[in-house]
Amino acid sequence: QNSLASQRPGIALIMDILCFLWMLPSVWAVEEVLMDSTTATAELGWSIYPSQGWEEVSGYDEHMNTIRTYQVCNVFDSSQNNWIRTKYIHRRGAQRIHVQMKFSVRDCSSIPSVPGSCKETFNLYYYEADSDVATKVFPSWMENPWVKVDTIAADESFSQVELGGRIMKINREVRSFGPVSRKGFYLAFQDYGACMSIIAVKVFYRKCPRAIQNGAVFPETLSGAESTSLVAARGICVPNGEEVDVPIKLYCNGDGEWMVPIGRCMCKAGYEALENGTVCQGKKAIISLVATT
């Protein structure tokens, strides 16, 4: 018994820590995926213009999983203007869209006799629409009507060749754009003279998770249209709690993180805050619980 009793303080402390961690609200941003090219079980079937530009092929990711990729390497021909367009992507209420790209680019200086028109960058565009209206010729394959997001450059390019195979260096870049207001959109990638491969594309949006803070419950909230946006969320006091001072709020920033808490809820008379302020428990119930133990 003495041995068990000596262990109880340590066991109780561990249990308190575990309970505290379990009750902590999640503060990490929630990412909702709208499209992920690596999940395709068949051809992606994105639109290509012109036909002798980009080519869809089977490839491997860094974990040697089979994926569908797009590649182009018309570096010996000048004045390149090669496009690929994704299928229609529903935005599902999101106002700001994030695009994660994995790609590899051949170092122009490693290609013998390559002309000066060789590039190591490509362009990312988007086009909004309320339905899947794209055809082979619409929207036109040019900036305006397409909206340019950015010119994407490789941090690392590959140049070595071993046993007839390339040593790939995979680049990862994320870009975002907004506000978007139509029901959906397309993405497009423009090559204008690179030897490269687009390995994976993931499209997603962010939102702040449901949280309990300052004695109030805050609902899951979509991030705003701009990276600097702050979207106000109104909190609801936990049962047997009440607002004090000012209406309680939290703000969801552009990265899907809660910030700038305003106001708080306190337990009503006769109740006491427990479990890291997430519960207002009646004091009589607490006394009764202690007495029975």
GROMACS .gro file of C-alpha atoms in nm:
model
  293
    1GLN     CA    1   0.000   0.000   0.000
    2ASN     CA    2   0.280   0.242   0.088
    3SER     CA    3   0.438   0.173  -0.250
    4LEU     CA    4   0.110   0.242  -0.431
    5ALA     CA    5   0.050   0.553  -0.227
    6SER     CA    6   0.395   0.683  -0.310
    7GLN     CA    7   0.315   0.641  -0.678
    8ARG     CA    8  -0.018   0.819  -0.667
    9PRO     CA    9   0.114   1.180  -0.685
   10GLY     CA   10   0.312   1.094  -0.998
   11ILE     CA   11   0.020   0.908  -1.157
   12ALA     CA   12  -0.217   1.191  -1.075
   13LEU     CA   13   0.022   1.445  -1.230
   14ILE     CA   14   0.048   1.241  -1.551
   15MET     CA   15  -0.330   1.205  -1.569
   16ASP     CA   16  -0.371   1.582  -1.518
   17ILE     CA   17  -0.123   1.656  -1.798
   18LEU     CA   18  -0.293   1.412  -2.036
   19CYS     CA   19  -0.634   1.559  -1.956
   20PHE     CA   20  -0.500   1.911  -2.010
   21LEU     CA   21  -0.347   1.822  -2.347
   22TRP     CA   22  -0.665   1.644  -2.458
   23MET     CA   23  -0.876   1.948  -2.373
   24LEU     CA   24  -0.651   2.200  -2.548
   25PRO     CA   25  -0.819   2.339  -2.860
   26SER     CA   26  -0.646   2.267  -3.187
   27VAL     CA   27  -0.463   2.577  -3.310
   28TRP     CA   28  -0.332   2.437  -3.635
   29ALA     CA   29  -0.484   2.548  -3.962
   30VAL     CA   30  -0.716   2.303  -4.135
   31GLU     CA   31  -0.637   2.239  -4.502
   32GLU     CA   32  -0.922   2.128  -4.726
   33VAL     CA   33  -0.795   1.972  -5.050
   34LEU     CA   34  -0.981   2.067  -5.367
   35MET     CA   35  -0.761   1.873  -5.610
   36ASP     CA   36  -0.456   1.648  -5.576
   37SER     CA   37  -0.298   1.510  -5.891
   38THR     CA   38  -0.117   1.234  -5.702
   39THR     CA   39  -0.446   1.061  -5.614
   40ALA     CA   40  -0.536   0.998  -5.979
   41THR     CA   41  -0.573   0.629  -6.060
   42ALA     CA   42  -0.582   0.688  -6.436
   43GLU     CA   43  -0.476   0.959  -6.679
   44LEU     CA   44  -0.526   1.314  -6.552
   45GLY     CA   45  -0.656   1.418  -6.892
   46TRP     CA   46  -0.572   1.786  -6.860
   47SER     CA   47  -0.604   1.995  -7.176
   48ILE     CA   48  -0.287   2.056  -7.374
   49TYR     CA   49  -0.208   2.336  -7.621
   50PRO     CA   50  -0.048   2.296  -7.870
   51SER     CA   51  -0.050   1.919  -7.913
   52GLN     CA   52   0.328   1.900  -7.958
   53GLY     CA   53   0.394   2.077  -7.627
   54TRP     CA   54   0.333   1.916  -7.289
   55GLU     CA   55   0.304   1.537  -7.266
   56GLU     CA   56   0.135   1.334  -6.992
   57VAL     CA   57   0.348   1.039  -6.878
   58SER     CA   58   0.372   0.797  -6.587
   59GLY     CA   59   0.642   0.881  -6.336
   60TYR     CA   60   0.747   0.833  -5.976
   61ASP     CA   61   0.745   1.057  -5.674
   62GLU     CA   62   1.027   1.074  -5.417
   63HIS     CA   63   0.880   0.766  -5.244
   64MET     CA   64   0.878   0.570  -5.571
   65ASN     CA   65   0.498   0.573  -5.591
   66THR     CA   66   0.358   0.570  -5.945
   67ILE     CA   67   0.202   0.904  -6.039
   68ARG     CA   68   0.093   1.088  -6.354
   69THR     CA   69   0.315   1.380  -6.454
   70TYR     CA   70   0.346   1.633  -6.735
   71GLN     CA   71   0.675   1.704  -6.908
   72VAL     CA   72   0.802   1.928  -7.186
   73CYS     CA   73   1.147   1.979  -7.339
   74ASN     CA   74   1.132   2.179  -7.663
   75VAL     CA   75   1.444   2.377  -7.573
   76PHE     CA   76   1.594   2.363  -7.921
   77ASP     CA   77   1.294   2.542  -8.072
   78SER     CA   78   1.258   2.914  -8.010
   79SER     CA   79   0.936   3.105  -7.927
   80GLN     CA   80   0.775   2.832  -7.717
   81ASN     CA   81   0.425   2.886  -7.578
   82ASN     CA   82   0.303   2.556  -7.434
   83TRP     CA   83   0.003   2.534  -7.200
   84ILE     CA   84  -0.170   2.273  -6.987
   85ARG     CA   85  -0.506   2.338  -6.821
   86THR     CA   86  -0.649   2.142  -6.528
   87LYS     CA   87  -1.004   2.021  -6.513
   88TYR     CA   88  -1.267   2.242  -6.351
   89ILE     CA   89  -1.212   2.280  -5.975
   90HIS     CA   90  -1.503   2.371  -5.743
   91ARG     CA   91  -1.392   2.623  -5.481
   92ARG     CA   92  -1.643   2.508  -5.214
   93GLY     CA   93  -1.684   2.851  -5.060
   94ALA     CA   94  -1.314   2.930  -5.033
   95GLN     CA   95  -1.209   3.288  -5.103
   96ARG     CA   96  -0.833   3.230  -5.120
   97ILE     CA   97  -0.678   2.934  -5.301
   98HIS     CA   98  -0.337   2.777  -5.237
   99VAL     CA   99  -0.145   2.578  -5.499
  100GLN     CA  100   0.138   2.345  -5.401
  101MET     CA  101   0.360   2.240  -5.690
  102LYS     CA  102   0.634   1.979  -5.713
  103PHE     CA  103   0.846   2.002  -6.027
  104SER     CA  104   1.192   1.945  -6.171
  105VAL     CA  105   1.381   2.163  -6.420
  106ARG     CA  106   1.683   2.080  -6.634
  107ASP     CA  107   1.977   2.318  -6.604
  108CYS     CA  108   2.001   2.493  -6.942
  109SER     CA  109   2.381   2.512  -6.917
  110SER     CA  110   2.397   2.131  -6.898
  111ILE     CA  111   2.229   2.085  -7.237
  112PRO     CA  112   2.482   2.083  -7.524
  113SER     CA  113   2.434   2.347  -7.794
  114VAL     CA  114   2.113   2.478  -7.637
  115PRO     CA  115   2.006   2.820  -7.775
  116GLY     CA  116   1.973   3.129  -7.557
  117SER     CA  117   1.595   3.092  -7.552
  118CYS     CA  118   1.616   2.804  -7.300
  119LYS     CA  119   1.435   2.883  -6.973
  120GLU     CA  120   1.434   2.745  -6.619
  121THR     CA  121   1.098   2.894  -6.517
  122PHE     CA  122   0.728   2.859  -6.599
  123ASN     CA  123   0.409   3.061  -6.536
  124LEU     CA  124   0.105   2.980  -6.321
  125TYR     CA  125  -0.240   3.119  -6.413
  126TYR     CA  126  -0.603   3.078  -6.308
  127TYR     CA  127  -0.941   3.143  -6.470
  128GLU     CA  128  -1.270   3.168  -6.280
  129ALA     CA  129  -1.606   3.036  -6.405
  130ASP     CA  130  -1.945   2.944  -6.262
  131SER     CA  131  -1.947   2.612  -6.448
  132ASP     CA  132  -1.725   2.389  -6.659
  133VAL     CA  133  -1.726   2.601  -6.974
  134ALA     CA  134  -1.376   2.536  -7.112
  135THR     CA  135  -1.323   2.401  -7.462
  136LYS     CA  136  -1.019   2.344  -7.682
  137VAL     CA  137  -1.019   2.714  -7.773
  138PHE     CA  138  -1.184   2.878  -7.470
  139PRO     CA  139  -1.060   3.046  -7.264
  140SER     CA  140  -0.796   3.168  -7.506
  141TRP     CA  141  -0.446   3.038  -7.440
  142MET     CA  142  -0.301   3.372  -7.332
  143GLU     CA  143  -0.274   3.607  -7.038
  144ASN     CA  144  -0.601   3.800  -7.023
  145PRO     CA  145  -0.842   3.626  -6.994
  146TRP     CA  146  -0.613   3.414  -6.775
  147VAL     CA  147  -0.493   3.582  -6.455
  148LYS     CA  148  -0.125   3.538  -6.383
  149VAL     CA  149  -0.038   3.425  -6.030
  150ASP     CA  150   0.340   3.420  -6.061
  151THR     CA  151   0.646   3.313  -6.255
  152ILE     CA  152   0.776   3.000  -6.083
  153ALA     CA  153   1.151   2.948  -6.066
  154ALA     CA  154   1.340   2.637  -5.958
  155ASP     CA  155   1.555   2.659  -5.648
  156GLU     CA  156   1.750   2.362  -5.781
  157SER     CA  157   1.789   2.236  -6.136
  158PHE     CA  158   1.934   1.901  -6.238
  159SER     CA  159   2.220   1.850  -6.479
  160GLN     CA  160   2.384   1.514  -6.410
  161VAL     CA  161   2.318   1.199  -6.606
  162GLU     CA  162   2.406   0.853  -6.473
  163LEU     CA  163   2.354   0.523  -6.658
  164GLY     CA  164   2.121   0.693  -6.901
  165GLY     CA  165   1.893   0.822  -6.626
  166ARG     CA  166   1.855   1.173  -6.488
  167ILE     CA  167   1.926   1.254  -6.126
  168MET     CA  168   1.615   1.451  -6.041
  169LYS     CA  169   1.600   1.740  -5.798
  170ILE     CA  170   1.244   1.806  -5.690
  171ASN     CA  171   1.140   2.164  -5.619
  172ARG     CA  172   0.843   2.251  -5.398
  173GLU     CA  173   0.668   2.584  -5.426
  174VAL     CA  174   0.338   2.714  -5.289
  175ARG     CA  175   0.150   3.012  -5.430
  176SER     CA  176  -0.189   3.156  -5.339
  177PHE     CA  177  -0.442   3.381  -5.507
  178GLY     CA  178  -0.770   3.554  -5.431
  179PRO     CA  179  -1.026   3.678  -5.389
  180VAL     CA  180  -1.216   3.417  -5.592
  181SER     CA  181  -1.592   3.461  -5.617
  182ARG     CA  182  -1.717   3.234  -5.897
  183LYS     CA  183  -1.823   2.876  -5.824
  184GLY     CA  184  -1.495   2.735  -5.947
  185PHE     CA  185  -1.181   2.786  -6.152
  186TYR     CA  186  -0.917   2.629  -6.372
  187LEU     CA  187  -0.539   2.638  -6.330
  188ALA     CA  188  -0.298   2.663  -6.621
  189PHE     CA  189   0.077   2.617  -6.651
  190GLN     CA  190   0.268   2.789  -6.932
  191ASP     CA  191   0.605   2.674  -7.058
  192TYR     CA  192   0.800   2.913  -7.274
  193GLY     CA  193   1.119   2.721  -7.336
  194ALA     CA  194   1.210   2.497  -7.040
  195CYS     CA  195   1.304   2.132  -7.010
  196MET     CA  196   1.094   2.037  -6.710
  197SER     CA  197   0.840   1.810  -6.547
  198ILE     CA  198   0.541   1.897  -6.328
  199ILE     CA  199   0.538   1.608  -6.082
  200ALA     CA  200   0.247   1.693  -5.854
  201VAL     CA  201  -0.012   1.966  -5.801
  202LYS     CA  202  -0.226   2.002  -5.489
  203VAL     CA  203  -0.494   2.271  -5.465
  204PHE     CA  204  -0.638   2.356  -5.125
  205TYR     CA  205  -0.781   2.626  -4.900
  206ARG     CA  206  -0.733   2.695  -4.531
  207LYS     CA  207  -0.968   2.750  -4.242
  208CYS     CA  208  -0.941   2.800  -3.869
  209PRO     CA  209  -1.051   2.493  -3.671
  210ARG     CA  210  -1.328   2.483  -3.413
  211ALA     CA  211  -1.174   2.608  -3.089
  212ILE     CA  212  -1.258   2.670  -2.723
  213GLN     CA  213  -1.080   2.973  -2.583
  214ASN     CA  214  -1.148   3.225  -2.307
  215GLY     CA  215  -1.453   3.027  -2.199
  216ALA     CA  216  -1.619   3.037  -2.542
  217VAL     CA  217  -1.668   2.806  -2.839
  218PHE     CA  218  -1.567   2.938  -3.181
  219PRO     CA  219  -1.692   2.767  -3.498
  220GLU     CA  220  -1.476   2.647  -3.786
  221THR     CA  221  -1.413   2.959  -3.996
  222LEU     CA  222  -1.286   3.005  -4.352
  223SER     CA  223  -0.982   3.227  -4.396
  224GLY     CA  224  -1.029   3.554  -4.582
  225ALA     CA  225  -0.971   3.650  -4.943
  226GLU     CA  226  -0.632   3.812  -4.887
  227SER     CA  227  -0.322   3.685  -4.709
  228THR     CA  228  -0.360   3.977  -4.466
  229SER     CA  229  -0.734   3.928  -4.409
  230LEU     CA  230  -0.875   3.888  -4.059
  231VAL     CA  231  -1.217   3.725  -4.045
  232ALA     CA  232  -1.408   3.783  -3.720
  233ALA     CA  233  -1.577   3.486  -3.555
  234ARG     CA  234  -1.830   3.534  -3.276
  235GLY     CA  235  -1.784   3.307  -2.976
  236ILE     CA  236  -2.061   3.139  -2.777
  237CYS     CA  237  -2.002   3.094  -2.405
  238VAL     CA  238  -1.975   2.738  -2.278
  239PRO     CA  239  -2.285   2.619  -2.088
  240ASN     CA  240  -2.335   2.813  -1.762
  241GLY     CA  241  -2.096   3.082  -1.878
  242GLU     CA  242  -2.167   3.446  -1.960
  243GLU     CA  243  -1.991   3.727  -2.144
  244VAL     CA  244  -1.815   4.003  -1.955
  245ASP     CA  245  -1.707   4.345  -2.076
  246VAL     CA  246  -1.736   4.319  -2.459
  247PRO     CA  247  -1.873   4.066  -2.711
  248ILE     CA  248  -1.624   3.780  -2.735
  249LYS     CA  249  -1.446   3.732  -3.068
  250LEU     CA  250  -1.150   3.566  -3.233
  251TYR     CA  251  -1.004   3.652  -3.572
  252CYS     CA  252  -0.905   3.396  -3.835
  253ASN     CA  253  -0.599   3.508  -4.032
  254GLY     CA  254  -0.506   3.427  -4.391
  255ASP     CA  255  -0.308   3.119  -4.285
  256GLY     CA  256  -0.602   2.963  -4.100
  257GLU     CA  257  -0.475   3.051  -3.752
  258TRP     CA  258  -0.670   3.210  -3.469
  259MET     CA  259  -0.544   3.541  -3.331
  260VAL     CA  260  -0.648   3.870  -3.161
  261PRO     CA  261  -0.882   3.740  -2.888
  262ILE     CA  262  -1.133   4.000  -2.769
  263GLY     CA  263  -1.350   3.963  -2.460
  264ARG     CA  264  -1.409   3.655  -2.248
  265CYS     CA  265  -1.672   3.442  -2.082
  266MET     CA  266  -1.681   3.369  -1.711
  267CYS     CA  267  -1.873   3.106  -1.523
  268LYS     CA  268  -2.198   3.226  -1.368
  269ALA     CA  269  -2.239   3.258  -0.991
  270GLY     CA  270  -2.241   2.913  -0.834
  271TYR     CA  271  -2.024   2.760  -1.108
  272GLU     CA  272  -1.651   2.706  -1.133
  273ALA     CA  273  -1.426   2.680  -1.437
  274LEU     CA  274  -1.275   2.335  -1.488
  275GLU     CA  275  -1.080   2.150  -1.754
  276ASN     CA  276  -0.878   2.446  -1.872
  277GLY     CA  277  -1.180   2.675  -1.878
  278THR     CA  278  -1.380   2.459  -2.116
  279VAL     CA  279  -1.644   2.359  -1.860
  280CYS     CA  280  -1.843   2.553  -1.600
  281GLN     CA  281  -1.926   2.300  -1.328
  282GLY     CA  282  -2.172   2.365  -1.045
  283LYS     CA  283  -1.989   2.405  -0.713
  284LYS     CA  284  -2.238   2.177  -0.531
  285ALA     CA  285  -2.164   1.904  -0.782
  286ILE     CA  286  -1.792   1.951  -0.725
  287ILE     CA  287  -1.835   1.927  -0.346
  288SER     CA  288  -2.051   1.616  -0.387
  289LEU     CA  289  -1.794   1.459  -0.616
  290VAL     CA  290  -1.511   1.527  -0.370
  291ALA     CA  291  -1.718   1.390  -0.079
  292THR     CA  292  -1.786   1.061  -0.258
  293THR     CA  293  -1.418   1.013  -0.329
   0.00000   0.00000   0.00000
